[in-house]
Short mmCIF file of C-alpha atoms in Angstrom, two decimals:
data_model
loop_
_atom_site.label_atom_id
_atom_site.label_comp_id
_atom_site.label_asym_id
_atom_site.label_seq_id
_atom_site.Cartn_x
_atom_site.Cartn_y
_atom_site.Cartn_z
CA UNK A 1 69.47 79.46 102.00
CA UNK A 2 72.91 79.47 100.82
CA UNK A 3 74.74 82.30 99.03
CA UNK A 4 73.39 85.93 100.68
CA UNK A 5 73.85 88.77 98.45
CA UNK A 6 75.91 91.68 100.19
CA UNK A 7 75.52 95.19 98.85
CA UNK A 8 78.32 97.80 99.31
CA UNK A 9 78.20 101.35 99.01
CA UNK A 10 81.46 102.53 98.15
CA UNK A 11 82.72 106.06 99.28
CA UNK A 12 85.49 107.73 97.44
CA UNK A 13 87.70 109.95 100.20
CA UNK A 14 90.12 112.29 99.40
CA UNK A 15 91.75 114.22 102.51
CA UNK A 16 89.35 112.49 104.72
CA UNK A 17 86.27 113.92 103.45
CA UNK A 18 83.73 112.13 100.94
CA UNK A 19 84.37 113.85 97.70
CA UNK A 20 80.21 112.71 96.34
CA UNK A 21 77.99 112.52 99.11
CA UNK A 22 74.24 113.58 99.20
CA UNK A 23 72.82 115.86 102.63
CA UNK A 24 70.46 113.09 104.15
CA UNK A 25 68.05 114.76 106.37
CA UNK A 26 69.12 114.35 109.64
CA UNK A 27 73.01 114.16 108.37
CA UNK A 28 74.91 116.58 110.22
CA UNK A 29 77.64 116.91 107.83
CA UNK A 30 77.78 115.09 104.60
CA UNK A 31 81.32 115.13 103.93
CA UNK A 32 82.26 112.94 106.88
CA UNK A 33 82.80 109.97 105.58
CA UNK A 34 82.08 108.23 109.20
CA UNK A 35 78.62 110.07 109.44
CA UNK A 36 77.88 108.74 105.67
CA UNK A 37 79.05 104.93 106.54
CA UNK A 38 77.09 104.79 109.67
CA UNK A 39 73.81 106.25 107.62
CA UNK A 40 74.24 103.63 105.10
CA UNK A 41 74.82 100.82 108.13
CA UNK A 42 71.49 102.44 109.48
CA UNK A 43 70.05 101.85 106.01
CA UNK A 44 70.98 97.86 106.35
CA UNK A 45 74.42 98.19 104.11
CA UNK A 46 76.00 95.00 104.58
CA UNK A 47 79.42 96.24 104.51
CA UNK A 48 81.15 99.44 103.24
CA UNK A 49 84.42 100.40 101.34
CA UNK A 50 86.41 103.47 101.72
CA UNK A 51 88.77 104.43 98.61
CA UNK A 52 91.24 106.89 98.96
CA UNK A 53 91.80 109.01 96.09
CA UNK A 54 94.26 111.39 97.72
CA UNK A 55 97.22 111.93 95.24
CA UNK A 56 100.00 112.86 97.92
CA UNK A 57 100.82 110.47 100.52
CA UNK A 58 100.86 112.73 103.72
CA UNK A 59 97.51 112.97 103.45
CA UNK A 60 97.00 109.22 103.66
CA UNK A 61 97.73 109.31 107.41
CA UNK A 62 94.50 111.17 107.71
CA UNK A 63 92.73 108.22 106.34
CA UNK A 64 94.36 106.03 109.15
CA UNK A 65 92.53 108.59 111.55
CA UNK A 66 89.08 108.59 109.80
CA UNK A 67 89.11 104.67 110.08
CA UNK A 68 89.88 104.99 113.88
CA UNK A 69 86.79 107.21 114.12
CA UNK A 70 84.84 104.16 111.80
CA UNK A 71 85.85 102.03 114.39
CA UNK A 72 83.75 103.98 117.04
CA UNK A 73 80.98 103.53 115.19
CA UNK A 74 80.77 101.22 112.41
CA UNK A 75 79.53 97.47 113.11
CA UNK A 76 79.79 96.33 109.77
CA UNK A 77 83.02 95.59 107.93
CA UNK A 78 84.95 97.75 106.21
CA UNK A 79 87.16 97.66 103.65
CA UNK A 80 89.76 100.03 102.86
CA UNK A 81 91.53 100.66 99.69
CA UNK A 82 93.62 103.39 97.30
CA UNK A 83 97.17 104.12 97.64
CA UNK A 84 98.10 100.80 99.90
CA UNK A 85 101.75 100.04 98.72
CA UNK A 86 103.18 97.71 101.34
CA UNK A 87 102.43 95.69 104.63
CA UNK A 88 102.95 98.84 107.09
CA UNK A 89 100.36 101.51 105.46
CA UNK A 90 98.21 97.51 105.18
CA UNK A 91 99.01 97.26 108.85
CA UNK A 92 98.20 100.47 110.29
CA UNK A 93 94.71 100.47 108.61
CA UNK A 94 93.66 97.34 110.16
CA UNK A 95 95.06 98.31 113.57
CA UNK A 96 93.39 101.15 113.29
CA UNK A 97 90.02 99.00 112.72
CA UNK A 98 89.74 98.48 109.20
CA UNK A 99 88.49 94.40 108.63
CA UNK A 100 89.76 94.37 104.86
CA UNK A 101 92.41 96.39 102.64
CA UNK A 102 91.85 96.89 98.77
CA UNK A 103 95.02 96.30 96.57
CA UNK A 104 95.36 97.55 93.36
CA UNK A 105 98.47 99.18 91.15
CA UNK A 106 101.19 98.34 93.75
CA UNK A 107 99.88 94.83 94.00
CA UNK A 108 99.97 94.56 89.96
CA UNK A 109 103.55 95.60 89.71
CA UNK A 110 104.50 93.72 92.81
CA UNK A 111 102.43 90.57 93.46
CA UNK A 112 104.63 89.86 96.36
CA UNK A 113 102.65 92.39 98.04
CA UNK A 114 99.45 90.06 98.03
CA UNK A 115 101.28 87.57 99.90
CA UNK A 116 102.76 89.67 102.15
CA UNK A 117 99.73 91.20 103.77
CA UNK A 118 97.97 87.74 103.40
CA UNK A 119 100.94 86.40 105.49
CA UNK A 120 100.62 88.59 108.13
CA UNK A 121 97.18 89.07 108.66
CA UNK A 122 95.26 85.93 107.24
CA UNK A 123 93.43 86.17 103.14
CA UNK A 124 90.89 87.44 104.67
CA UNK A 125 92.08 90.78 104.98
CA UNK A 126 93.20 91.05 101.58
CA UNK A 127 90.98 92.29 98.79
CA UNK A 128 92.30 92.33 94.65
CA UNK A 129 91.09 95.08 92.97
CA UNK A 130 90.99 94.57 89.36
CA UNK A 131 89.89 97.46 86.83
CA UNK A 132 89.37 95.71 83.43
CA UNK A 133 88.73 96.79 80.10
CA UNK A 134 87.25 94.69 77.24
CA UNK A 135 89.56 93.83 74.46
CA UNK A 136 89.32 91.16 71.56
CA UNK A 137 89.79 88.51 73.14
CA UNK A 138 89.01 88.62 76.49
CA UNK A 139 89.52 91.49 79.24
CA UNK A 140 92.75 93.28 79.66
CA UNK A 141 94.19 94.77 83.35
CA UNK A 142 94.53 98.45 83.76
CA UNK A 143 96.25 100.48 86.83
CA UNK A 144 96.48 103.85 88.07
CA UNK A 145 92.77 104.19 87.67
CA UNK A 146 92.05 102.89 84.50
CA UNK A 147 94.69 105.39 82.81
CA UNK A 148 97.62 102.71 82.53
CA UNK A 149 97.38 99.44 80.40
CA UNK A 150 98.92 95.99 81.34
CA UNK A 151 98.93 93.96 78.87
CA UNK A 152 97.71 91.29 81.46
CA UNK A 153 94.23 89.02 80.86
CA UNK A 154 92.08 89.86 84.07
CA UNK A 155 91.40 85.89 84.34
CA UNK A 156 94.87 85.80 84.89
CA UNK A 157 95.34 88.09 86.88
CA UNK A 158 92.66 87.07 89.11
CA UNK A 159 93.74 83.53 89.21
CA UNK A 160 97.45 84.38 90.42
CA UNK A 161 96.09 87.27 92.88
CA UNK A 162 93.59 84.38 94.43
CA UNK A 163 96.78 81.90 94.68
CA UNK A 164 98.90 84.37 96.37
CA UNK A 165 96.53 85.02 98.77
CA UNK A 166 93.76 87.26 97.53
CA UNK A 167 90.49 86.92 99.57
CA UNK A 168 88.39 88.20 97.53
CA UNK A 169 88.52 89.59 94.16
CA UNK A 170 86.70 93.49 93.66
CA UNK A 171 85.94 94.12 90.22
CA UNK A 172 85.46 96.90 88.22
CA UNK A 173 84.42 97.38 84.41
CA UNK A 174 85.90 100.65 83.20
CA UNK A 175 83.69 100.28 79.90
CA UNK A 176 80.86 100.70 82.73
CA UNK A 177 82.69 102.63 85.54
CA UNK A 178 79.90 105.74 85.40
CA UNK A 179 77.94 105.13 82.42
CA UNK A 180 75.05 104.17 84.03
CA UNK A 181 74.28 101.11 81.53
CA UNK A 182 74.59 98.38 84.08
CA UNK A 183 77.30 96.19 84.98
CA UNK A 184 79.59 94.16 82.66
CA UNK A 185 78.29 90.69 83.50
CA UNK A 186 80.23 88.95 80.75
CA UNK A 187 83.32 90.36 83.09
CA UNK A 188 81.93 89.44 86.29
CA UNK A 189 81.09 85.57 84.94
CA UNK A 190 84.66 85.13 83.02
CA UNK A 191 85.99 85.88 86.92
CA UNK A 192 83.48 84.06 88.96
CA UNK A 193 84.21 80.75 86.83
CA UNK A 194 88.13 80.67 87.15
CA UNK A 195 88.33 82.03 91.08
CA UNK A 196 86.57 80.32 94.03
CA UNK A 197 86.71 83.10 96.57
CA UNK A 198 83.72 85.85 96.55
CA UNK A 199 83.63 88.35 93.82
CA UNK A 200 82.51 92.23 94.44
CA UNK A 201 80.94 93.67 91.21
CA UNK A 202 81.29 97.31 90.26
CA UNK A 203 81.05 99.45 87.62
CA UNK A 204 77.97 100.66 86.06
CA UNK A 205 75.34 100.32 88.13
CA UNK A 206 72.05 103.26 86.91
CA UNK A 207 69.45 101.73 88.27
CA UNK A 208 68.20 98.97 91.08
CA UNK A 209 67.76 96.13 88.74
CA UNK A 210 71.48 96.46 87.64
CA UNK A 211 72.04 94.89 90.78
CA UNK A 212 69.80 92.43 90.93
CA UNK A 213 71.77 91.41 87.70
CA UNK A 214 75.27 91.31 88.97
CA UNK A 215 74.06 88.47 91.02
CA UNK A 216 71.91 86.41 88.66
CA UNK A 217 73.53 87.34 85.34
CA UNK A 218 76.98 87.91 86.73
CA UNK A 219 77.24 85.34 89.90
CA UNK A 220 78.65 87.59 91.65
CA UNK A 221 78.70 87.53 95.37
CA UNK A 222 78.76 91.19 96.16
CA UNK A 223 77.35 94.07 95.16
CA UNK A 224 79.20 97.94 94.94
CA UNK A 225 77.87 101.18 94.15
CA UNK A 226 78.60 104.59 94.87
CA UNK A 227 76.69 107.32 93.18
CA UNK A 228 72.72 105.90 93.32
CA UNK A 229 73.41 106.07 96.63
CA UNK A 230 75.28 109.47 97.27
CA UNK A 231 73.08 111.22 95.71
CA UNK A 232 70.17 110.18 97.47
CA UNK A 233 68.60 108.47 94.21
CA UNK A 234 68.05 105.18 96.18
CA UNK A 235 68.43 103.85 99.37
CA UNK A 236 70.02 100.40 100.37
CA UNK A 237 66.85 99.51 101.56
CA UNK A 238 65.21 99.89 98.42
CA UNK A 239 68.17 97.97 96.67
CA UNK A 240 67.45 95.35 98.97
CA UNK A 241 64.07 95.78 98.37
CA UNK A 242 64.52 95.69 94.54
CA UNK A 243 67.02 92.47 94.46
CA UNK A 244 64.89 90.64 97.08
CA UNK A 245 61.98 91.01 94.21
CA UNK A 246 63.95 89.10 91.56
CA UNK A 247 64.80 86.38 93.96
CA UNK A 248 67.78 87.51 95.17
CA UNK A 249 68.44 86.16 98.72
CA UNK A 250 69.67 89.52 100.82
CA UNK A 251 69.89 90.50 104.51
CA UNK A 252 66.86 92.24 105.63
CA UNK B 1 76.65 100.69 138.37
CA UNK B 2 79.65 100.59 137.18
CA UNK B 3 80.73 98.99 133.76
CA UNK B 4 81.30 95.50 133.79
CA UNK B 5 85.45 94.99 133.18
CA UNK B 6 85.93 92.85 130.15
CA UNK B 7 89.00 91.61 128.82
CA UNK B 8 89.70 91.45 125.03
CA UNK B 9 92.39 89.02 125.05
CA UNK B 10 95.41 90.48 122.81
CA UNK B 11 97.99 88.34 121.60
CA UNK B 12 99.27 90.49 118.57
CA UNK B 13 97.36 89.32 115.86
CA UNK B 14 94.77 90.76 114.02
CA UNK B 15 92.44 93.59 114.39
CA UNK B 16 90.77 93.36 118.17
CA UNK B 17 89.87 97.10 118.18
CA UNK B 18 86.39 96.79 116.58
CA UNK B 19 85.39 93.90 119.14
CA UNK B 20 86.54 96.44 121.78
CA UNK B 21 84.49 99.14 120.53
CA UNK B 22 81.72 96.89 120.25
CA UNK B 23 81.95 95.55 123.31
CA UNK B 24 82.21 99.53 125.04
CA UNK B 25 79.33 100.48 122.71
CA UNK B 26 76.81 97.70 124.97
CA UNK B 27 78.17 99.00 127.97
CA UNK B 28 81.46 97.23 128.86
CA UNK B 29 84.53 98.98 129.90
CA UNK B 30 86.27 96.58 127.60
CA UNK B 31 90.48 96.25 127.81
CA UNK B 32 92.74 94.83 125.13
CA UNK B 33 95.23 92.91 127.37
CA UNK B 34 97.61 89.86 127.98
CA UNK B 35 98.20 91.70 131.47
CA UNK B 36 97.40 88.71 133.67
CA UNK B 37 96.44 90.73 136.51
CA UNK B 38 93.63 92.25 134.24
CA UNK B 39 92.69 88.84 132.85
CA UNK B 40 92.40 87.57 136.36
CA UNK B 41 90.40 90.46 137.70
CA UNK B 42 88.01 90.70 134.71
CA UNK B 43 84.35 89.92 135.24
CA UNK B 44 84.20 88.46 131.64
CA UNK B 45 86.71 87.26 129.24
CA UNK B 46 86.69 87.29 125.29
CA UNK B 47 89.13 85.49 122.97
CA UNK B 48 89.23 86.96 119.33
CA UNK B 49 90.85 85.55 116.73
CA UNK B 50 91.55 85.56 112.83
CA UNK B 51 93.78 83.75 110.27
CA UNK B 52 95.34 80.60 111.23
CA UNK B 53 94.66 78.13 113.80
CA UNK B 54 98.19 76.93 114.01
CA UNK B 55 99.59 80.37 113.97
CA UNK B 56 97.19 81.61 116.62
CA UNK B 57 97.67 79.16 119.00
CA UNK B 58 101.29 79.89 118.43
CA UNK B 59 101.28 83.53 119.53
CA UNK B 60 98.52 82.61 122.43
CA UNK B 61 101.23 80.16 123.60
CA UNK B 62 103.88 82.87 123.64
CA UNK B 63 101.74 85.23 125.26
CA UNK B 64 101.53 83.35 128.13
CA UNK B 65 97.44 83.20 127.59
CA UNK B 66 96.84 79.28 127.64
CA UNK B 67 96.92 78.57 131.52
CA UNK B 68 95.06 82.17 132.20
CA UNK B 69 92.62 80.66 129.52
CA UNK B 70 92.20 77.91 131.28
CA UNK B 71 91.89 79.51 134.85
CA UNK B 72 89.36 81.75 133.57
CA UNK B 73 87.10 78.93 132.13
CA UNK B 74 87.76 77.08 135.27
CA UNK B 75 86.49 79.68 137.19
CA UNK B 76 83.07 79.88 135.71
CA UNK B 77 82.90 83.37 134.92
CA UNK B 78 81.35 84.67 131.70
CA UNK B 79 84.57 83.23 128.41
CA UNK B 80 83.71 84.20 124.74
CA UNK B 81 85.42 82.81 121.92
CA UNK B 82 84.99 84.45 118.90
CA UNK B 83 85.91 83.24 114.87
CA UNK B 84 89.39 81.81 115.20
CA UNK B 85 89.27 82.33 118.99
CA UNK B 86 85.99 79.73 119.18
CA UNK B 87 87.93 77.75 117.25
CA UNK B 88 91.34 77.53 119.35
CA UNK B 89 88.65 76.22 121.88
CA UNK B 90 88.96 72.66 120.02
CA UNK B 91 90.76 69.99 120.60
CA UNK B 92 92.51 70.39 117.05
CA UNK B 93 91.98 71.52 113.49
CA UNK B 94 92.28 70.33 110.54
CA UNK B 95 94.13 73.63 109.08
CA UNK B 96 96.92 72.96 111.02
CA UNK B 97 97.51 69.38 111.90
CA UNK B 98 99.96 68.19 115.14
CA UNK B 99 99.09 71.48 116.74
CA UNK B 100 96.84 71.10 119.92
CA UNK B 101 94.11 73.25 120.71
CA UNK B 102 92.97 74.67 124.27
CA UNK B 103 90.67 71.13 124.24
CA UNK B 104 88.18 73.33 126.37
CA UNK B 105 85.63 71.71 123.72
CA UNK B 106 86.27 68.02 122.30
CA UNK B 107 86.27 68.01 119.06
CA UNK B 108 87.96 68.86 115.56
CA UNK B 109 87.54 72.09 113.35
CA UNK B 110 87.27 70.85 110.33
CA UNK B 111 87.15 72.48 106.63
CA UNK B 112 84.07 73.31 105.38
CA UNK B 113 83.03 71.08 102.14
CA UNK B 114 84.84 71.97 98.80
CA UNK B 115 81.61 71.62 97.24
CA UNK B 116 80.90 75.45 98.56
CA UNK B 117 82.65 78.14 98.31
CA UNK B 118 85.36 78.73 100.58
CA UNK B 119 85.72 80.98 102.46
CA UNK B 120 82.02 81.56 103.51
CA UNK B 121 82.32 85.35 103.62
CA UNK B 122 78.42 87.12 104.09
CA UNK B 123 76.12 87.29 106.00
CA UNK B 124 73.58 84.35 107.19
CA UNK B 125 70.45 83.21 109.19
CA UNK B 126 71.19 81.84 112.46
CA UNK B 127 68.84 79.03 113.35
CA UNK B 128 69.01 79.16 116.93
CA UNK B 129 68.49 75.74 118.88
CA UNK B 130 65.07 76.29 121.06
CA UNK B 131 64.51 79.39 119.87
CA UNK B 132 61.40 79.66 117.08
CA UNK B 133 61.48 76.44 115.78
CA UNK B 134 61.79 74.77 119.05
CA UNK B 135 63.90 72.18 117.47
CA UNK B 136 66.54 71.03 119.69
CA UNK B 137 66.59 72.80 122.88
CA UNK B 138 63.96 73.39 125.70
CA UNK B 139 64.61 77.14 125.46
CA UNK B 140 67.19 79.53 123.14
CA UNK B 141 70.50 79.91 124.86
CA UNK B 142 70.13 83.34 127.16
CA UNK B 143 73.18 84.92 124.83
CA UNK B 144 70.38 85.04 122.34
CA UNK B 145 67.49 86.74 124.91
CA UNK B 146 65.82 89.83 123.08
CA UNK B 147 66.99 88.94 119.72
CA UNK B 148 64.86 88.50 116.90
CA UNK B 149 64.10 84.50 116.52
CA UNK B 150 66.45 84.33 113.07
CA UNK B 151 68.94 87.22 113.73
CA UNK B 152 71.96 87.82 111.05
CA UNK B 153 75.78 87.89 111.71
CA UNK B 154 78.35 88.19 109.29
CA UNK B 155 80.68 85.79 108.80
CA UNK B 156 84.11 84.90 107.27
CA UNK B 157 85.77 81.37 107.46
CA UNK B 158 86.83 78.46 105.67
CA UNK B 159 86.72 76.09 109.04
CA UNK B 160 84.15 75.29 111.47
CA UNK B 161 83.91 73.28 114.65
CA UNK B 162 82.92 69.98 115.13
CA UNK B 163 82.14 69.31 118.60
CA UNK B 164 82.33 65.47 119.60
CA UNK B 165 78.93 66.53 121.61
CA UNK B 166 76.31 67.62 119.51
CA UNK B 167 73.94 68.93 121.59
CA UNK B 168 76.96 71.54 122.53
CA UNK B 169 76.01 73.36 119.36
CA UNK B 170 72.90 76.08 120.50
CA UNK B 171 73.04 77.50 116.43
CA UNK B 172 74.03 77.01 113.33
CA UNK B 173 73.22 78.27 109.51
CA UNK B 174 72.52 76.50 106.35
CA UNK B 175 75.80 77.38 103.63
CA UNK B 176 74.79 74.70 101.36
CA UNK B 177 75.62 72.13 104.55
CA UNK B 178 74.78 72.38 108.05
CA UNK B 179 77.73 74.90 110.03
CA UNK B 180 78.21 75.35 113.19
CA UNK B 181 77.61 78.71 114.23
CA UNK B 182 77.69 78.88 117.85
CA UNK B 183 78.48 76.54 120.84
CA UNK B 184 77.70 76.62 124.52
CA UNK B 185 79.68 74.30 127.06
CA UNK B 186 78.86 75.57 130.83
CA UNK B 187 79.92 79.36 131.21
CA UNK B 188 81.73 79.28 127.82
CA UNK B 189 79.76 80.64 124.69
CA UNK B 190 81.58 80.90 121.19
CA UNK B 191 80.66 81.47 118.18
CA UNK B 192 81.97 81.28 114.59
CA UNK B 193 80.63 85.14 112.63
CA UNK B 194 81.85 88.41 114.15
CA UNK B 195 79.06 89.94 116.59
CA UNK B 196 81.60 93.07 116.68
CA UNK B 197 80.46 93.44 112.63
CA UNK B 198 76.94 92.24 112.89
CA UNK B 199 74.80 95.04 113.27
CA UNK B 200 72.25 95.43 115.51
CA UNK B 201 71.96 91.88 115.79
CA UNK B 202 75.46 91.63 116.56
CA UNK B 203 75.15 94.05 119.54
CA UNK B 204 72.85 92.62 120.25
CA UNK B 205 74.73 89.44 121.90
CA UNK B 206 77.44 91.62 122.82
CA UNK B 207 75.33 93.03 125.23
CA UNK B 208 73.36 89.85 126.70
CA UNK B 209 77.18 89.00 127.48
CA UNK B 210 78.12 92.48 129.07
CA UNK B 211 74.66 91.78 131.10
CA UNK B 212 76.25 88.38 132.08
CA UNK B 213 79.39 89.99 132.70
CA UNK B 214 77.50 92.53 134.77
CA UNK B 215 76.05 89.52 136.99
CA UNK B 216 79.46 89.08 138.31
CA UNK B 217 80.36 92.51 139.13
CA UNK B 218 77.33 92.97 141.28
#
């Protein structure tokens, strides 16, 4: 055995509380986004990622105290991402517990940033977070959520973000992002060939053989998906399940 | 009975809470500390550790930690070393060369092959020395009693240790080449993944070394 599939259920969070998440039975409250994590660790999730989408940035500290909580009673790693902008709001999510923090915008209009956190806490910690569109000839960057365009080629961008420091690249097709069709593996493979740390695919995902495909198709290393999970569709085991039956190697 | 006292060694880098709440979780009243008095009254000792080797061994240095390191391991109480902190255990590394290590275990961390993919960040297999396959060993090392015969940890790291005695290493896992996963020399255990993120399986450990730990307070 060599490369082991990891598959990540993302949870978007806005004023600490899950903004999709499905009422498991037994779930006390499904807005917690603690309660929600430590189901889906339960469920065999290999890791999870928490993305803020608060807009204003008072509320962020509330995400600093929802990741102390995770620390409690998460065993898994976590990744934390959405509105980082320099090494201090990096710095207080990872002493609160967090084991990774996404970059995204901020780190697009000031690279620096990559290094900086990379610097201070190893490229481990320090995840790119790419959201790509297709264009003619090859895939362009966008920020702010997909709203914004670069003008930068994702392969580019990926290839800088890894030499800074990046420790792993998490990418997202907004041509997929919630259509349900499946992931962009054209996207995923133009990544995986020019980077040589692990790649997270996202965007897409309907159904359990879309994630079998990231891997074989794609190459990826990782696998993300929010709402089959949320909404109580599928669980991780299943996924697992579902991969491991198209000769996927996975933790079970 | 009383929880075990366990000291999280904390010399200002990285994040040590989530091997301290892992280590509370399986029953340890677990302390992040560089207080020597704590480190010397401890019934166990754990040394985390993530980034660089030459950096870490920098701010252990500062800390004051390397002779209480050394005291503790002399002592023959329970010592874990954990990622970066089982590798500071080496004489030296190749990611940072002219610094020494604590030389508790002789031999070099070296990079893994650049015919894989670096860092080696997932989750793998353990083959345990004695345990299933009976390869190796007489018997599985006790830190992996109760455990199932394969059990997964997560791991993230571009270096490994190379201990200058083999038979030191009680488990590795298979990343395309052999790794060393996890060493035993007398009442020092260290391994390579993060128990604190492995699950049930990481617990798991935790808790064989809380037992350990427990041995001494009693």
């Amino acid at each position: 055995m060599t490369r082991v599939a990891r598959v990540i259920p993302c949870l978007d969070v806005t004023d600490g509380r899950v903004v999709k998440g499905v009422n498991f039975v037994g779930l006390r409250d499904a807005g917690d986004p603690v309660e929600l994590a430590t189901r889906y660790d339960a469920e065999g999730a290999d890791e999870v990622v928490f993305l803020d989408i608060t807009a204003s940035s008072d509320q962020r500290v509330t995400m600093v105290e929802v990741v102390s909580r995770a620390a409690e009673q998460l065993f898994i790693p976590l990744t934390v991402g959405g509105g980082i902008r320099d090494t201090d709001s990096a710095r207080a999510l990872l002493r609160a517990g967090a084991d990774k923090v996404s970059v995204n915008t901020a780190a697009v209009q000031r690279p620096e940033l990559i290094s900086d956190i990379a610097g201070d806490f190893g490229n481990q910690c320090v995840v790119c977070a790419i959201d790509a569109k297709r264009v003619d000839n090859g895939y362009e960057v966008f920020v702010h959520g997909g709203r914004t365009a670069t003008g930068m080629d994702a392969r580019a961008w990926a290839e800088r973000a890894v030499a800074l420091g990046a420790g792993e690249i998490l990418l997202t097709s907004m041509d997929r992002d919630g259509t349900r069709e499946g992931f962009d593996t054209g996207l995923i493979r133009a990544i995986v060939d020019v980077v040589g740390v692990p790649v997270i695919a996202s965007g897409g995902v309907g159904s359990l053989e879309h994630l079998a495909l990231g891997v074989l198709d794609g190459g990826a290393d990782a696998v993300l998906a929010a709402s089959i999970f949320h909404f109580g569709e599928f669980t991780v085991a299943q996924a697992k399940d579902a991969m491991a039956a198209r000769g996927v190697v996975v933790r079970r | 009975m009383t929880a075990p006292l366990v000291a999280v060694l904390d010399y200002g880098i990285g994040n040590l809470r989530s091997a301290q709440k892992a280590l509370q979780k399986v029953g340890a009243d677990a302390r992040l500390t560089s207080d020597p008095a704590v480190i010397r009254d401890a019934h166990a000792a754990v040394l985390p550790g993530v980034g660089n080797f030459g950096a870490c061994m920098s701010a252990v240095r500062t800390a004051g930690l390397e002779d209480l390191v050394h005291e503790r391991i002399g002592g023959g109480l329970p010592f874990m070393g954990i990622c970066v902190g089982m590798q500071m255990l080496f004489t030296e590394s190749e990611e940072s060369p002219g610094v020494t290590g604590l030389d508790v275990v002789s031999g070099v961390v070296r990079y893994l092959p650049s015919s894989v993919k670096r860092p080696q960040m997932q989750w793998n297999r353990l083959r345990v020395k004695g345990g299933g396959d009976g390869v190796g060993l007489a018997s599985a090392d006790p830190m992996f009693a109760s455990l199932p015969p394969e059990p997964w940890m997560y791991f993230v790291h571009s270096l490994h240790g190379v201990p200058s005695d083999r038979s030191s290493i009680v488990a590795t896992v298979d990343y395309g080449c052999e790794v060393t996963a996890a060493i035993r020399v007398g009442n020092v255990f260290a391994v390579q993944f993060h128990p604190e993120k492995s699950a049930a399986d990481g617990l798991g450990l935790l808790r064989n070394f809380v037992d350990a730990a427990r041995l001494v307070a009693a």
